[in-house]
PDB file of C-alpha atoms in Angstrom:
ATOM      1  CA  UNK A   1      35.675  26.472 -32.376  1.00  0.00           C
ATOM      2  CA  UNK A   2      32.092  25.104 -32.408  1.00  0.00           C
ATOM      3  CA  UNK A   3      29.170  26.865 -31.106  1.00  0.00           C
ATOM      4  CA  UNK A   4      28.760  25.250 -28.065  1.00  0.00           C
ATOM      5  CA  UNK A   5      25.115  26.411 -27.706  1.00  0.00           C
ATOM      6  CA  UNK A   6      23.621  24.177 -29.229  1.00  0.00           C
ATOM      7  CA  UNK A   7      22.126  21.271 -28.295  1.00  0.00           C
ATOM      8  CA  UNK A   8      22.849  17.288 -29.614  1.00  0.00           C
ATOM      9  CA  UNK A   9      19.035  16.340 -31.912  1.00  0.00           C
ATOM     10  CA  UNK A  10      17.061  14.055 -29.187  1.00  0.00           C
ATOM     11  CA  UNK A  11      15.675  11.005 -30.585  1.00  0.00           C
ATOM     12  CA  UNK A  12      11.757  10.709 -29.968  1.00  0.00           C
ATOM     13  CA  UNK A  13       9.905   8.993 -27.447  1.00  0.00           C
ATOM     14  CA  UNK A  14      10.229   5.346 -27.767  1.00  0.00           C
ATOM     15  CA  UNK A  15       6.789   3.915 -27.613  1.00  0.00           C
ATOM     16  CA  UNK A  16       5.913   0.234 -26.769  1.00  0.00           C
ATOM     17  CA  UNK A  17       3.933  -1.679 -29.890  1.00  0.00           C
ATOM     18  CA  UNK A  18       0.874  -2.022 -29.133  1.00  0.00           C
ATOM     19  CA  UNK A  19      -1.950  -4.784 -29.943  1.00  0.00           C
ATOM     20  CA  UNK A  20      -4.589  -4.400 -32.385  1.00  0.00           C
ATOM     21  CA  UNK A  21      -7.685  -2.891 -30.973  1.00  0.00           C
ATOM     22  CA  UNK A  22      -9.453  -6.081 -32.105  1.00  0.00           C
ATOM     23  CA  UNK A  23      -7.313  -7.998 -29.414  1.00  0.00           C
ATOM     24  CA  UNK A  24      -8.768  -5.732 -27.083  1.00  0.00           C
ATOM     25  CA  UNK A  25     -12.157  -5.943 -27.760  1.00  0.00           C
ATOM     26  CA  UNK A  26     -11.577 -10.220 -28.441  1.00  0.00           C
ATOM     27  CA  UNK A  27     -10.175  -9.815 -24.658  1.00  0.00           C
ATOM     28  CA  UNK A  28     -13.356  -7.697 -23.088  1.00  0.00           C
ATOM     29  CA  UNK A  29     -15.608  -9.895 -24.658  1.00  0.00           C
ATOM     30  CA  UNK A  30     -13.887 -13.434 -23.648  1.00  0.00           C
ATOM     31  CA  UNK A  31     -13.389 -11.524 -20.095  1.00  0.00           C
ATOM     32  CA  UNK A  32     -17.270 -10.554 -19.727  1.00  0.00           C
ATOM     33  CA  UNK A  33     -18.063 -14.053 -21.422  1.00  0.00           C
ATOM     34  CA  UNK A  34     -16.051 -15.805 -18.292  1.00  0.00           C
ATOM     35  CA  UNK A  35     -16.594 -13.705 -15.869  1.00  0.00           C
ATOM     36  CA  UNK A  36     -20.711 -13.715 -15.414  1.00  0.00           C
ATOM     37  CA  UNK A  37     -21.108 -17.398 -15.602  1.00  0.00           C
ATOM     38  CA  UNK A  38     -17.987 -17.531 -13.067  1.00  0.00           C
ATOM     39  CA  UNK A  39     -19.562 -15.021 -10.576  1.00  0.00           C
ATOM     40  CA  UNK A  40     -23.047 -16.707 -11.214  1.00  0.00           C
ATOM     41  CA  UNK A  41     -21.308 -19.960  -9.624  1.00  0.00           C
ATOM     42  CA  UNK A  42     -19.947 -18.335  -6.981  1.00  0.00           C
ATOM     43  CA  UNK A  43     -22.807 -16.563  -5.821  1.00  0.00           C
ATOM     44  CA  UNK A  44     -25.846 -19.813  -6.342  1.00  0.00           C
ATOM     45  CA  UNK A  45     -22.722 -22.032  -4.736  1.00  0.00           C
ATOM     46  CA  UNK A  46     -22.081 -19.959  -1.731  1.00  0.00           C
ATOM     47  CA  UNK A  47     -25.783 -19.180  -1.310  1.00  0.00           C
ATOM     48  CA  UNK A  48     -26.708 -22.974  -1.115  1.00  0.00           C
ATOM     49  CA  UNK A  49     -24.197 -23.483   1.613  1.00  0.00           C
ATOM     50  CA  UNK A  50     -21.143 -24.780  -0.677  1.00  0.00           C
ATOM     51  CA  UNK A  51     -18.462 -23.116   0.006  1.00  0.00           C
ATOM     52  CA  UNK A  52     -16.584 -25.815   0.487  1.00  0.00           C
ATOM     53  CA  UNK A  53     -17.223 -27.696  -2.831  1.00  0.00           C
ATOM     54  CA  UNK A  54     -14.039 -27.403  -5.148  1.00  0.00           C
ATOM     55  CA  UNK A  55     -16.071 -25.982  -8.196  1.00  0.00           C
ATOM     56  CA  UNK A  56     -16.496 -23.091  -6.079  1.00  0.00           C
ATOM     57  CA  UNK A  57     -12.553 -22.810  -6.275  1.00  0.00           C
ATOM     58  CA  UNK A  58     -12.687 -23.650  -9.800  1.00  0.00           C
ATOM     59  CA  UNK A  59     -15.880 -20.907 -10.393  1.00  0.00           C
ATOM     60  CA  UNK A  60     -13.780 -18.538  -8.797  1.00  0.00           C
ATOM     61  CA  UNK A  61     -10.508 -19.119 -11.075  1.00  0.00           C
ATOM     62  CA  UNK A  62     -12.639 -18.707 -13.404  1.00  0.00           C
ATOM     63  CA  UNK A  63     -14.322 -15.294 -12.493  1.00  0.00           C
ATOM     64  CA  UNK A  64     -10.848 -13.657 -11.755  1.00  0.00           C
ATOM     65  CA  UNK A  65      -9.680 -15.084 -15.107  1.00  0.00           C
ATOM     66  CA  UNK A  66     -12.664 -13.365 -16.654  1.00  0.00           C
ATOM     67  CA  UNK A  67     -11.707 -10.172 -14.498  1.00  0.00           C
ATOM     68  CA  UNK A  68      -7.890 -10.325 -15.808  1.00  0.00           C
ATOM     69  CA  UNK A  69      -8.789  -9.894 -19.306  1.00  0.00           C
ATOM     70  CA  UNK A  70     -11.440  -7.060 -18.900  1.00  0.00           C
ATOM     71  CA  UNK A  71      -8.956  -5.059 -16.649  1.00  0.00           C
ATOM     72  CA  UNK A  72      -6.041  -5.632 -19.354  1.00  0.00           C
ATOM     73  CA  UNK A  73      -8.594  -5.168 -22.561  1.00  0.00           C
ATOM     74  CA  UNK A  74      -8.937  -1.861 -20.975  1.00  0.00           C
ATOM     75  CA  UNK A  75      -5.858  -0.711 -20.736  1.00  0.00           C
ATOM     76  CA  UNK A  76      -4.835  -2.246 -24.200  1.00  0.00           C
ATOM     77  CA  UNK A  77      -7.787   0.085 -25.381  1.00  0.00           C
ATOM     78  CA  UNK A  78      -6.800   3.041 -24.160  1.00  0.00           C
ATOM     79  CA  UNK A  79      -3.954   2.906 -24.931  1.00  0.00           C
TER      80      UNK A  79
END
């Protein structure tokens, strides 16, 4: 008979592959590079009574674009 103590070897942790950390930084700075000129918009359009112009729709697509990739570059850099 076996020895029935023992346990079966686990395998380890499978771990998702991961992007270079130059894809995350390309991402932050493409993010940061959309984002300010997107927000910019958004604020001079809305302050100069536009808000219903479409490139305040298109200003603001643009500005949660920008958003998108600085929220996922950070969490591709850390990992």
């Amino acid at each position: 008979m076996g020895n029935s103590d023992q346990t079966p070897p686990t395998e380890p942790p499978w771990r998702e592959p991961r992007l270079p950390l130059g894809c995350a930084i390309f991402m932050l700075i493409i993010g940061v590079l959309l984002l300010i000129p997107g927000a910019l918009c958004v604020v001079l359009s809305v302050s100069l009574g536009g808000s219903n112009d479409p490139i305040t729709g298109h200003a603001v697509l643009v500005a949660l674009i920008g958003l998108g990739l600085i929220v996922f570059g950070r969490a591709l850099k850390r990992g």
